Amino acid sequence: MKKVRTRFAPSPTGYMHIGNLRTALYEYLIAKHNHGDFILRIEDTDQNRLVEGSLEIIYDTLKQVGLEYDEGPNKSGPYGPYIQSERLGIYADYAQQLVALKGAHYCFCDEESIAKQREDAEQLGIPFKFIDPCHDLSDEEIALNLAQKKPYVIRQTIVQDGEITHYHDEVYGDIDVPKEDLDESILLKSDGYPTYNFCNVIDDHLMEISHVVRGNEYLSSTPKYNLIYDSFGWERPIYVHCPPVMKDAHHKLSKRNGDASFQDLIQKGYLSEAVVNYIVLLGWSPETNQEIFSLEELVHAFNPDRISKAPAIFDIEKLRWMNGVYLRNKTEDEFYQLVLPYLNQSIHRECDLIEVAKILHPRVDVLGDIPEMVDFIDELPEYDTTMFFHKKMKTNRENSLLALNAAIETLQPLADFKNYDLVQQLIKALPEKLEVKNGVVFWPIRTALAGKQFTPGGALELPLILGKEDE
């Protein structure tokens, strides 16, 4: 069997979008599940869209999520170079070969003639598809134009012979597209740079890519790529087109619309391993009910047959839940190291940060929530005393005062609160002593110490964090 080789081919145009990272993940898993190679290739031929620093973002993101590539720009391999702008001579040579094979042709049309056709189509109310008059040029006319250095592009040649183009996709099955629906795209621009429609085919063939994984928006243009493969007599790759990642039922997830990128999620306090685990499930389902996977487990379990045709909805609440699972699965020391930067940022008074971390451990879902969760430690916020009165806890003015006075009377004799077990035992004994439910005692204590309804820990933990001096 041919060795499985997949490639992640991002354009360095900004942050790593969730959909792009999912594509990289699926490509990695397909390769590694089949003991194959995962290649990184940078598609930077659209020079107008390049964003400074984007290459570093690509490298850092793949490293952060554990998608180690076997070949790439900074990892030598037999099929380099792996940056397309360094391969321009290769594309020019193959473009000339494709012209000789009648799979492409020179087009000397200027923008005005193309705009005129577009305007005519709009007036007629029909979809625009450029009809290239350069098809009718003789070899002599082409040679004369080239000799005169007349600007040109190389366009794909698609013979309108009424035939249907056919290919198979691993997710969407058999796809049939009439040739008359295909437009003759530019393959090589006048500046010598290739378009995506051309260079990805050339590179995929030369790099022996066996599986091409990409979004389903390319389903309709894949027949054009296949015609290029066929013109050269090359074997087509196996196609895996993935459903889109959606913000909701009607809108795609898009950084352009302010939706989170991978970098945004990390900055908000999500763990990279939780993000990877979550996004693999955006369009793919395992054969079991398992939801929490390590990358190694995913390599073993992943099968592209389980990719759905249906769009996947990005559910931030599901990601929060999953991130919380990952945080709670950390050891106490691992968790402490993760939260320490957030605690140092948020707490400036002397405080037992290890104890704060222990209290946070079972309660926090996203690290970015920590500053708001612990802000009361530095300074008690202003709050309305009606917060003491909680319907569910059955607290009112009278029993809240009773509980607080009893707590002061019980804890005041202690020299400090360093004996955590003793402090908690004394507080736990108060409800029975006052002959009330736990909430009648614990809720007023939490409110008095934190000035907040929601805190990491309650009456039993907050005294240990704050210490006696503040009590």
mmCIF file of C-alpha atoms in Angstrom, residues 38-393:
data_model
loop_
_atom_site.group_PDB
_atom_site.id
_atom_site.type_symbol
_atom_site.label_atom_id
_atom_site.label_comp_id
_atom_site.label_asym_id
_atom_site.label_seq_id
_atom_site.Cartn_x
_atom_site.Cartn_y
_atom_site.Cartn_z
ATOM 1 C CA PHE A 38 2.373 14.552 8.653
ATOM 2 C CA ILE A 39 3.804 17.466 6.682
ATOM 3 C CA LEU A 40 3.642 21.206 7.287
ATOM 4 C CA ARG A 41 3.595 23.331 4.136
ATOM 5 C CA ILE A 42 3.219 27.107 4.140
ATOM 6 C CA GLU A 43 1.002 28.485 1.360
ATOM 7 C CA ASP A 44 2.114 32.098 1.072
ATOM 8 C CA THR A 45 1.582 32.781 -2.619
ATOM 9 C CA ASP A 46 -1.122 35.380 -1.928
ATOM 10 C CA GLN A 47 1.352 38.028 -0.870
ATOM 11 C CA ASN A 48 -1.331 40.664 -0.232
ATOM 12 C CA ARG A 49 -2.826 38.669 2.649
ATOM 13 C CA LEU A 50 0.347 37.911 4.579
ATOM 14 C CA VAL A 51 0.458 39.110 8.189
ATOM 15 C CA GLU A 52 3.752 39.645 9.979
ATOM 16 C CA GLY A 53 4.335 37.153 12.793
ATOM 17 C CA SER A 54 1.855 34.613 11.438
ATOM 18 C CA LEU A 55 4.509 32.005 10.676
ATOM 19 C CA GLU A 56 5.585 31.981 14.313
ATOM 20 C CA ILE A 57 1.947 31.598 15.363
ATOM 21 C CA ILE A 58 1.624 28.513 13.146
ATOM 22 C CA TYR A 59 4.807 26.946 14.503
ATOM 23 C CA ASP A 60 3.965 27.770 18.123
ATOM 24 C CA THR A 61 0.386 26.515 17.877
ATOM 25 C CA LEU A 62 1.336 23.144 16.416
ATOM 26 C CA LYS A 63 3.997 22.727 19.084
ATOM 27 C CA GLN A 64 1.616 23.764 21.849
ATOM 28 C CA VAL A 65 -1.036 21.223 20.885
ATOM 29 C CA GLY A 66 1.444 18.425 20.247
ATOM 30 C CA LEU A 67 1.006 18.076 16.473
ATOM 31 C CA GLU A 68 4.628 17.333 15.639
ATOM 32 C CA TYR A 69 5.212 17.342 11.897
ATOM 33 C CA ASP A 70 7.674 15.027 10.183
ATOM 34 C CA GLU A 71 8.658 17.475 7.447
ATOM 35 C CA GLY A 72 8.319 21.229 7.181
ATOM 36 C CA PRO A 73 9.999 24.586 6.714
ATOM 37 C CA ASN A 74 12.205 24.189 9.777
ATOM 38 C CA LYS A 75 12.473 20.393 9.596
ATOM 39 C CA SER A 76 14.274 19.176 6.496
ATOM 40 C CA GLY A 77 12.809 16.472 4.314
ATOM 41 C CA PRO A 78 13.199 15.046 0.814
ATOM 42 C CA TYR A 79 10.356 17.085 -0.723
ATOM 43 C CA GLY A 80 11.331 20.648 0.179
ATOM 44 C CA PRO A 81 11.315 23.518 0.113
ATOM 45 C CA TYR A 82 8.110 23.584 2.167
ATOM 46 C CA ILE A 83 7.292 27.272 1.720
ATOM 47 C CA GLN A 84 5.514 27.916 -1.568
ATOM 48 C CA SER A 85 7.111 31.290 -2.262
ATOM 49 C CA GLU A 86 10.401 29.380 -2.454
ATOM 50 C CA ARG A 87 8.986 27.052 -5.136
ATOM 51 C CA LEU A 88 7.969 29.583 -7.815
ATOM 52 C CA GLY A 89 10.274 28.114 -10.448
ATOM 53 C CA ILE A 90 8.639 24.715 -9.966
ATOM 54 C CA TYR A 91 5.166 26.110 -10.595
ATOM 55 C CA ALA A 92 6.309 28.060 -13.669
ATOM 56 C CA ASP A 93 7.789 24.903 -15.192
ATOM 57 C CA TYR A 94 4.658 22.844 -14.561
ATOM 58 C CA ALA A 95 2.416 25.637 -15.845
ATOM 59 C CA GLN A 96 4.302 25.544 -19.156
ATOM 60 C CA GLN A 97 4.002 21.757 -19.224
ATOM 61 C CA LEU A 98 0.260 21.997 -18.640
ATOM 62 C CA VAL A 99 -0.082 24.458 -21.521
ATOM 63 C CA ALA A 100 1.752 21.971 -23.757
ATOM 64 C CA LEU A 101 -0.631 19.231 -22.587
ATOM 65 C CA LYS A 102 -3.656 21.437 -23.475
ATOM 66 C CA GLY A 103 -4.742 21.503 -19.844
ATOM 67 C CA ALA A 104 -4.099 25.252 -19.669
ATOM 68 C CA HIS A 105 -3.640 28.213 -21.998
ATOM 69 C CA TYR A 106 -2.266 31.740 -22.166
ATOM 70 C CA CYS A 107 -4.793 34.480 -21.496
ATOM 71 C CA PHE A 108 -3.876 38.029 -22.541
ATOM 72 C CA CYS A 109 -7.217 39.626 -21.621
ATOM 73 C CA ASP A 110 -7.118 42.840 -19.614
ATOM 74 C CA GLU A 111 -9.297 43.647 -16.616
ATOM 75 C CA GLU A 112 -11.615 45.839 -18.714
ATOM 76 C CA SER A 113 -12.700 42.976 -20.981
ATOM 77 C CA ILE A 114 -13.300 40.721 -17.981
ATOM 78 C CA ALA A 115 -15.272 43.462 -16.217
ATOM 79 C CA LYS A 116 -17.383 43.921 -19.364
ATOM 80 C CA GLN A 117 -18.384 40.264 -19.358
ATOM 81 C CA ARG A 118 -19.200 40.470 -15.652
ATOM 82 C CA GLU A 119 -21.360 43.560 -16.245
ATOM 83 C CA ASP A 120 -23.208 41.860 -19.113
ATOM 84 C CA ALA A 121 -23.914 38.824 -16.920
ATOM 85 C CA GLU A 122 -25.297 41.022 -14.150
ATOM 86 C CA GLN A 123 -27.602 42.816 -16.602
ATOM 87 C CA LEU A 124 -28.894 39.475 -17.861
ATOM 88 C CA GLY A 125 -29.301 38.194 -14.305
ATOM 89 C CA ILE A 126 -27.127 35.123 -14.854
ATOM 90 C CA PRO A 127 -24.114 33.848 -12.895
ATOM 91 C CA PHE A 128 -20.845 35.210 -14.222
ATOM 92 C CA LYS A 129 -18.437 32.746 -15.831
ATOM 93 C CA PHE A 130 -15.626 34.195 -17.888
ATOM 94 C CA ILE A 131 -15.631 33.114 -21.546
ATOM 95 C CA ASP A 132 -12.032 33.467 -22.612
ATOM 96 C CA PRO A 133 -11.594 34.716 -26.197
ATOM 97 C CA CYS A 134 -7.918 33.697 -26.000
ATOM 98 C CA HIS A 135 -9.057 30.149 -26.793
ATOM 99 C CA ASP A 136 -9.284 31.315 -30.393
ATOM 100 C CA LEU A 137 -5.719 32.621 -30.634
ATOM 101 C CA SER A 138 -3.454 30.809 -33.069
ATOM 102 C CA ASP A 139 -0.008 29.581 -32.080
ATOM 103 C CA GLU A 140 1.459 32.421 -34.118
ATOM 104 C CA GLU A 141 -0.612 35.054 -32.301
ATOM 105 C CA ILE A 142 0.373 33.599 -28.932
ATOM 106 C CA ALA A 143 4.052 33.589 -29.889
ATOM 107 C CA LEU A 144 3.819 37.204 -31.087
ATOM 108 C CA ASN A 145 2.156 38.337 -27.849
ATOM 109 C CA LEU A 146 4.829 36.598 -25.813
ATOM 110 C CA ALA A 147 7.606 38.103 -27.940
ATOM 111 C CA GLN A 148 6.098 41.541 -27.382
ATOM 112 C CA LYS A 149 6.045 40.827 -23.648
ATOM 113 C CA LYS A 150 2.331 41.389 -23.468
ATOM 114 C CA PRO A 151 1.086 40.714 -19.897
ATOM 115 C CA TYR A 152 -0.636 37.365 -19.513
ATOM 116 C CA VAL A 153 -1.939 34.835 -17.044
ATOM 117 C CA ILE A 154 -2.157 31.096 -17.490
ATOM 118 C CA ARG A 155 -5.709 29.824 -17.170
ATOM 119 C CA GLN A 156 -6.934 26.301 -16.818
ATOM 120 C CA THR A 157 -8.522 24.914 -19.991
ATOM 121 C CA ILE A 158 -11.826 23.137 -19.432
ATOM 122 C CA VAL A 159 -13.325 21.678 -22.577
ATOM 123 C CA GLN A 160 -17.090 22.157 -22.596
ATOM 124 C CA ASP A 161 -17.928 18.741 -24.002
ATOM 125 C CA GLY A 162 -21.035 18.035 -21.949
ATOM 126 C CA GLU A 163 -19.269 15.469 -19.784
ATOM 127 C CA ILE A 164 -19.748 14.976 -16.058
ATOM 128 C CA THR A 165 -16.704 14.982 -13.815
ATOM 129 C CA HIS A 166 -16.789 12.358 -11.071
ATOM 130 C CA TYR A 167 -14.817 11.773 -7.881
ATOM 131 C CA HIS A 168 -15.255 10.125 -4.501
ATOM 132 C CA ASP A 169 -15.007 11.820 -1.128
ATOM 133 C CA GLU A 170 -14.555 9.842 2.093
ATOM 134 C CA VAL A 171 -17.212 11.917 3.878
ATOM 135 C CA TYR A 172 -19.696 12.978 1.181
ATOM 136 C CA GLY A 173 -19.473 9.953 -1.079
ATOM 137 C CA ASP A 174 -19.635 10.160 -4.877
ATOM 138 C CA ILE A 175 -19.660 13.670 -6.325
ATOM 139 C CA ASP A 176 -20.720 14.469 -9.904
ATOM 140 C CA VAL A 177 -20.284 17.949 -11.381
ATOM 141 C CA PRO A 178 -21.009 18.928 -15.017
ATOM 142 C CA LYS A 179 -18.005 20.457 -16.749
ATOM 143 C CA GLU A 180 -20.170 23.355 -17.878
ATOM 144 C CA ASP A 181 -20.414 24.433 -14.211
ATOM 145 C CA LEU A 182 -16.646 24.841 -13.915
ATOM 146 C CA ASP A 183 -14.933 28.134 -14.628
ATOM 147 C CA GLU A 184 -11.456 28.394 -16.071
ATOM 148 C CA SER A 185 -9.536 29.686 -13.084
ATOM 149 C CA ILE A 186 -6.222 31.470 -13.231
ATOM 150 C CA LEU A 187 -3.390 29.080 -12.410
ATOM 151 C CA LEU A 188 -0.404 31.400 -12.797
ATOM 152 C CA LYS A 189 -0.838 35.137 -12.238
ATOM 153 C CA SER A 190 0.858 37.852 -14.293
ATOM 154 C CA ASP A 191 3.386 38.418 -11.486
ATOM 155 C CA GLY A 192 4.539 34.816 -11.733
ATOM 156 C CA TYR A 193 2.847 33.711 -8.518
ATOM 157 C CA PRO A 194 0.582 30.650 -8.708
ATOM 158 C CA THR A 195 -2.917 30.534 -7.287
ATOM 159 C CA TYR A 196 -4.134 28.034 -4.708
ATOM 160 C CA ASN A 197 -5.957 26.214 -7.509
ATOM 161 C CA PHE A 198 -2.655 25.261 -9.078
ATOM 162 C CA CYS A 199 0.203 25.147 -6.605
ATOM 163 C CA ASN A 200 -1.572 22.898 -4.111
ATOM 164 C CA VAL A 201 -2.098 20.278 -6.827
ATOM 165 C CA ILE A 202 1.536 20.457 -7.922
ATOM 166 C CA ASP A 203 2.833 20.297 -4.367
ATOM 167 C CA ASP A 204 0.479 17.528 -3.278
ATOM 168 C CA HIS A 205 1.672 15.390 -6.180
ATOM 169 C CA LEU A 206 5.377 16.149 -5.779
ATOM 170 C CA MET A 207 5.223 15.639 -2.011
ATOM 171 C CA GLU A 208 3.328 12.336 -2.519
ATOM 172 C CA ILE A 209 0.362 13.429 -0.411
ATOM 173 C CA SER A 210 -2.053 10.516 -0.157
ATOM 174 C CA HIS A 211 -4.958 12.204 1.671
ATOM 175 C CA VAL A 212 -6.157 15.784 1.154
ATOM 176 C CA VAL A 213 -8.206 17.021 4.112
ATOM 177 C CA ARG A 214 -10.000 20.375 3.861
ATOM 178 C CA GLY A 215 -13.322 22.147 4.335
ATOM 179 C CA ASN A 216 -16.394 21.189 2.351
ATOM 180 C CA GLU A 217 -16.382 24.575 0.613
ATOM 181 C CA TYR A 218 -13.874 22.951 -1.765
ATOM 182 C CA LEU A 219 -16.237 20.183 -2.849
ATOM 183 C CA SER A 220 -17.373 22.147 -5.895
ATOM 184 C CA SER A 221 -13.867 23.168 -7.013
ATOM 185 C CA THR A 222 -12.213 19.790 -6.512
ATOM 186 C CA PRO A 223 -13.253 18.679 -10.054
ATOM 187 C CA LYS A 224 -11.024 21.442 -11.427
ATOM 188 C CA TYR A 225 -8.094 20.125 -9.436
ATOM 189 C CA ASN A 226 -8.832 16.623 -10.675
ATOM 190 C CA LEU A 227 -8.665 17.802 -14.291
ATOM 191 C CA ILE A 228 -5.142 19.046 -13.602
ATOM 192 C CA TYR A 229 -4.188 15.676 -12.118
ATOM 193 C CA ASP A 230 -5.701 13.962 -15.143
ATOM 194 C CA SER A 231 -3.934 16.240 -17.636
ATOM 195 C CA PHE A 232 -0.567 15.265 -16.161
ATOM 196 C CA GLY A 233 -1.583 11.620 -15.855
ATOM 197 C CA TRP A 234 -1.118 11.714 -12.083
ATOM 198 C CA GLU A 235 -2.930 9.665 -9.459
ATOM 199 C CA ARG A 236 -5.569 11.631 -7.577
ATOM 200 C CA PRO A 237 -5.324 11.756 -3.774
ATOM 201 C CA ILE A 238 -7.971 10.488 -1.393
ATOM 202 C CA TYR A 239 -10.281 13.373 -0.478
ATOM 203 C CA VAL A 240 -11.652 14.040 2.999
ATOM 204 C CA HIS A 241 -13.878 17.120 3.021
ATOM 205 C CA CYS A 242 -15.042 18.223 6.466
ATOM 206 C CA PRO A 243 -18.245 20.001 7.498
ATOM 207 C CA PRO A 244 -17.939 23.628 8.622
ATOM 208 C CA VAL A 245 -17.633 24.700 12.242
ATOM 209 C CA MET A 246 -20.597 26.952 12.948
ATOM 210 C CA LYS A 247 -21.229 29.691 15.460
ATOM 211 C CA ASP A 248 -24.914 28.882 15.313
ATOM 212 C CA ALA A 249 -27.326 27.289 12.866
ATOM 213 C CA HIS A 250 -26.805 30.042 10.285
ATOM 214 C CA HIS A 251 -23.328 31.536 10.764
ATOM 215 C CA LYS A 252 -19.885 30.030 10.355
ATOM 216 C CA LEU A 253 -17.369 30.439 13.146
ATOM 217 C CA SER A 254 -15.117 33.212 11.892
ATOM 218 C CA LYS A 255 -12.392 35.376 13.387
ATOM 219 C CA ARG A 256 -13.607 38.090 11.046
ATOM 220 C CA ASN A 257 -16.856 38.140 13.014
ATOM 221 C CA GLY A 258 -15.056 38.308 16.340
ATOM 222 C CA ASP A 259 -15.206 34.604 17.136
ATOM 223 C CA ALA A 260 -12.443 33.078 19.204
ATOM 224 C CA SER A 261 -9.239 31.807 17.667
ATOM 225 C CA PHE A 262 -7.056 29.192 19.337
ATOM 226 C CA GLN A 263 -4.859 31.971 20.730
ATOM 227 C CA ASP A 264 -7.911 33.759 22.146
ATOM 228 C CA LEU A 265 -9.021 30.612 23.964
ATOM 229 C CA ILE A 266 -5.572 30.050 25.463
ATOM 230 C CA GLN A 267 -5.423 33.676 26.638
ATOM 231 C CA LYS A 268 -8.821 33.220 28.289
ATOM 232 C CA GLY A 269 -7.472 30.314 30.297
ATOM 233 C CA TYR A 270 -8.420 27.215 28.335
ATOM 234 C CA LEU A 271 -5.904 24.367 28.260
ATOM 235 C CA SER A 272 -4.502 23.412 24.869
ATOM 236 C CA GLU A 273 -5.215 19.710 25.458
ATOM 237 C CA ALA A 274 -8.844 20.485 26.291
ATOM 238 C CA VAL A 275 -9.228 22.598 23.141
ATOM 239 C CA VAL A 276 -7.771 19.775 21.023
ATOM 240 C CA ASN A 277 -10.070 17.238 22.660
ATOM 241 C CA TYR A 278 -13.096 19.450 22.067
ATOM 242 C CA ILE A 279 -12.449 20.424 18.470
ATOM 243 C CA VAL A 280 -11.819 16.838 17.366
ATOM 244 C CA LEU A 281 -15.454 16.191 18.319
ATOM 245 C CA LEU A 282 -16.667 19.065 16.112
ATOM 246 C CA GLY A 283 -17.720 16.878 13.222
ATOM 247 C CA TRP A 284 -16.276 13.526 14.331
ATOM 248 C CA SER A 285 -17.656 10.973 16.757
ATOM 249 C CA PRO A 286 -15.917 7.956 18.280
ATOM 250 C CA GLU A 287 -17.374 4.463 18.187
ATOM 251 C CA THR A 288 -17.951 4.577 21.962
ATOM 252 C CA ASN A 289 -19.437 7.140 24.359
ATOM 253 C CA GLN A 290 -15.976 8.270 25.465
ATOM 254 C CA GLU A 291 -15.548 12.055 25.371
ATOM 255 C CA ILE A 292 -12.237 12.708 27.105
ATOM 256 C CA PHE A 293 -9.278 11.671 24.930
ATOM 257 C CA SER A 294 -5.561 12.169 25.108
ATOM 258 C CA LEU A 295 -3.830 12.820 21.786
ATOM 259 C CA GLU A 296 -2.414 9.289 21.894
ATOM 260 C CA GLU A 297 -5.894 7.850 22.408
ATOM 261 C CA LEU A 298 -7.187 9.894 19.477
ATOM 262 C CA VAL A 299 -4.448 8.528 17.215
ATOM 263 C CA HIS A 300 -5.679 5.026 18.026
ATOM 264 C CA ALA A 301 -9.411 5.811 17.798
ATOM 265 C CA PHE A 302 -9.638 8.203 14.843
ATOM 266 C CA ASN A 303 -11.288 6.982 11.666
ATOM 267 C CA PRO A 304 -12.400 9.434 8.948
ATOM 268 C CA ASP A 305 -15.436 7.224 8.330
ATOM 269 C CA ARG A 306 -16.837 8.718 11.538
ATOM 270 C CA ILE A 307 -16.715 12.321 10.233
ATOM 271 C CA SER A 308 -20.229 13.713 9.858
ATOM 272 C CA LYS A 309 -21.657 15.558 6.870
ATOM 273 C CA ALA A 310 -23.624 17.851 9.187
ATOM 274 C CA PRO A 311 -22.209 21.222 10.285
ATOM 275 C CA ALA A 312 -20.757 21.269 13.801
ATOM 276 C CA ILE A 313 -21.905 23.921 16.271
ATOM 277 C CA PHE A 314 -19.182 25.386 18.478
ATOM 278 C CA ASP A 315 -20.611 25.212 22.012
ATOM 279 C CA ILE A 316 -18.504 27.285 24.387
ATOM 280 C CA GLU A 317 -20.331 25.843 27.403
ATOM 281 C CA LYS A 318 -19.348 22.313 26.362
ATOM 282 C CA LEU A 319 -15.751 23.480 26.008
ATOM 283 C CA ARG A 320 -15.915 25.071 29.472
ATOM 284 C CA TRP A 321 -17.155 21.791 30.926
ATOM 285 C CA MET A 322 -14.427 19.802 29.190
ATOM 286 C CA ASN A 323 -11.751 22.257 30.269
ATOM 287 C CA GLY A 324 -12.979 21.888 33.845
ATOM 288 C CA VAL A 325 -12.608 18.125 33.588
ATOM 289 C CA TYR A 326 -9.010 18.540 32.456
ATOM 290 C CA LEU A 327 -8.275 20.958 35.297
ATOM 291 C CA ARG A 328 -9.738 18.627 37.908
ATOM 292 C CA ASN A 329 -7.702 15.739 36.509
ATOM 293 C CA LYS A 330 -4.502 17.649 37.283
ATOM 294 C CA THR A 331 -2.581 16.781 40.431
ATOM 295 C CA GLU A 332 -2.627 19.419 43.158
ATOM 296 C CA ASP A 333 0.903 20.478 42.263
ATOM 297 C CA GLU A 334 0.158 20.622 38.514
ATOM 298 C CA PHE A 335 -2.936 22.696 39.182
ATOM 299 C CA TYR A 336 -1.049 25.010 41.528
ATOM 300 C CA GLN A 337 1.588 25.704 38.876
ATOM 301 C CA LEU A 338 -1.166 26.503 36.357
ATOM 302 C CA VAL A 339 -3.080 28.891 38.605
ATOM 303 C CA LEU A 340 -0.120 30.581 40.293
ATOM 304 C CA PRO A 341 0.258 33.322 37.617
ATOM 305 C CA TYR A 342 -3.442 34.155 37.963
ATOM 306 C CA LEU A 343 -3.221 34.232 41.759
ATOM 307 C CA ASN A 344 -0.124 36.438 41.712
ATOM 308 C CA GLN A 345 -1.934 38.772 39.341
ATOM 309 C CA SER A 346 -5.064 38.959 41.498
ATOM 310 C CA ILE A 347 -3.966 38.641 45.139
ATOM 311 C CA HIS A 348 -1.572 41.192 46.618
ATOM 312 C CA ARG A 349 -2.049 40.679 50.343
ATOM 313 C CA GLU A 350 -0.292 37.971 52.319
ATOM 314 C CA CYS A 351 -2.212 34.796 51.737
ATOM 315 C CA ASP A 352 -1.674 31.042 51.605
ATOM 316 C CA LEU A 353 -1.833 30.634 47.822
ATOM 317 C CA ILE A 354 -1.445 26.867 48.044
ATOM 318 C CA GLU A 355 -4.595 26.709 50.142
ATOM 319 C CA VAL A 356 -6.395 29.034 47.717
ATOM 320 C CA ALA A 357 -5.406 26.726 44.860
ATOM 321 C CA LYS A 358 -6.721 23.686 46.745
ATOM 322 C CA ILE A 359 -10.060 25.401 47.198
ATOM 323 C CA LEU A 360 -10.192 26.477 43.550
ATOM 324 C CA HIS A 361 -9.220 23.072 42.179
ATOM 325 C CA PRO A 362 -12.664 21.405 42.219
ATOM 326 C CA ARG A 363 -14.491 24.607 41.391
ATOM 327 C CA VAL A 364 -12.862 26.383 38.437
ATOM 328 C CA ASP A 365 -13.602 25.530 34.794
ATOM 329 C CA VAL A 366 -11.521 28.192 33.024
ATOM 330 C CA LEU A 367 -8.351 29.727 34.420
ATOM 331 C CA GLY A 368 -9.393 33.158 33.208
ATOM 332 C CA ASP A 369 -12.289 33.100 35.695
ATOM 333 C CA ILE A 370 -9.911 33.086 38.655
ATOM 334 C CA PRO A 371 -9.300 36.861 39.066
ATOM 335 C CA GLU A 372 -13.015 37.538 39.493
ATOM 336 C CA MET A 373 -13.427 34.517 41.759
ATOM 337 C CA VAL A 374 -10.778 35.703 44.228
ATOM 338 C CA ASP A 375 -11.025 39.507 44.010
ATOM 339 C CA PHE A 376 -12.634 39.691 47.470
ATOM 340 C CA ILE A 377 -9.421 38.429 49.083
ATOM 341 C CA ASP A 378 -7.643 41.747 48.599
ATOM 342 C CA GLU A 379 -10.614 43.942 49.418
ATOM 343 C CA LEU A 380 -14.135 43.278 50.584
ATOM 344 C CA PRO A 381 -16.442 44.718 47.930
ATOM 345 C CA GLU A 382 -19.367 46.950 48.735
ATOM 346 C CA TYR A 383 -22.557 44.959 48.845
ATOM 347 C CA ASP A 384 -26.210 45.314 49.730
ATOM 348 C CA THR A 385 -27.056 43.757 53.076
ATOM 349 C CA THR A 386 -30.132 42.201 51.492
ATOM 350 C CA MET A 387 -27.666 39.635 50.117
ATOM 351 C CA PHE A 388 -27.816 38.022 53.569
ATOM 352 C CA PHE A 389 -31.452 37.189 52.983
ATOM 353 C CA HIS A 390 -31.577 34.070 50.832
ATOM 354 C CA LYS A 391 -34.921 32.381 50.182
ATOM 355 C CA LYS A 392 -33.481 28.932 49.461
ATOM 356 C CA MET A 393 -31.203 29.072 52.524
#
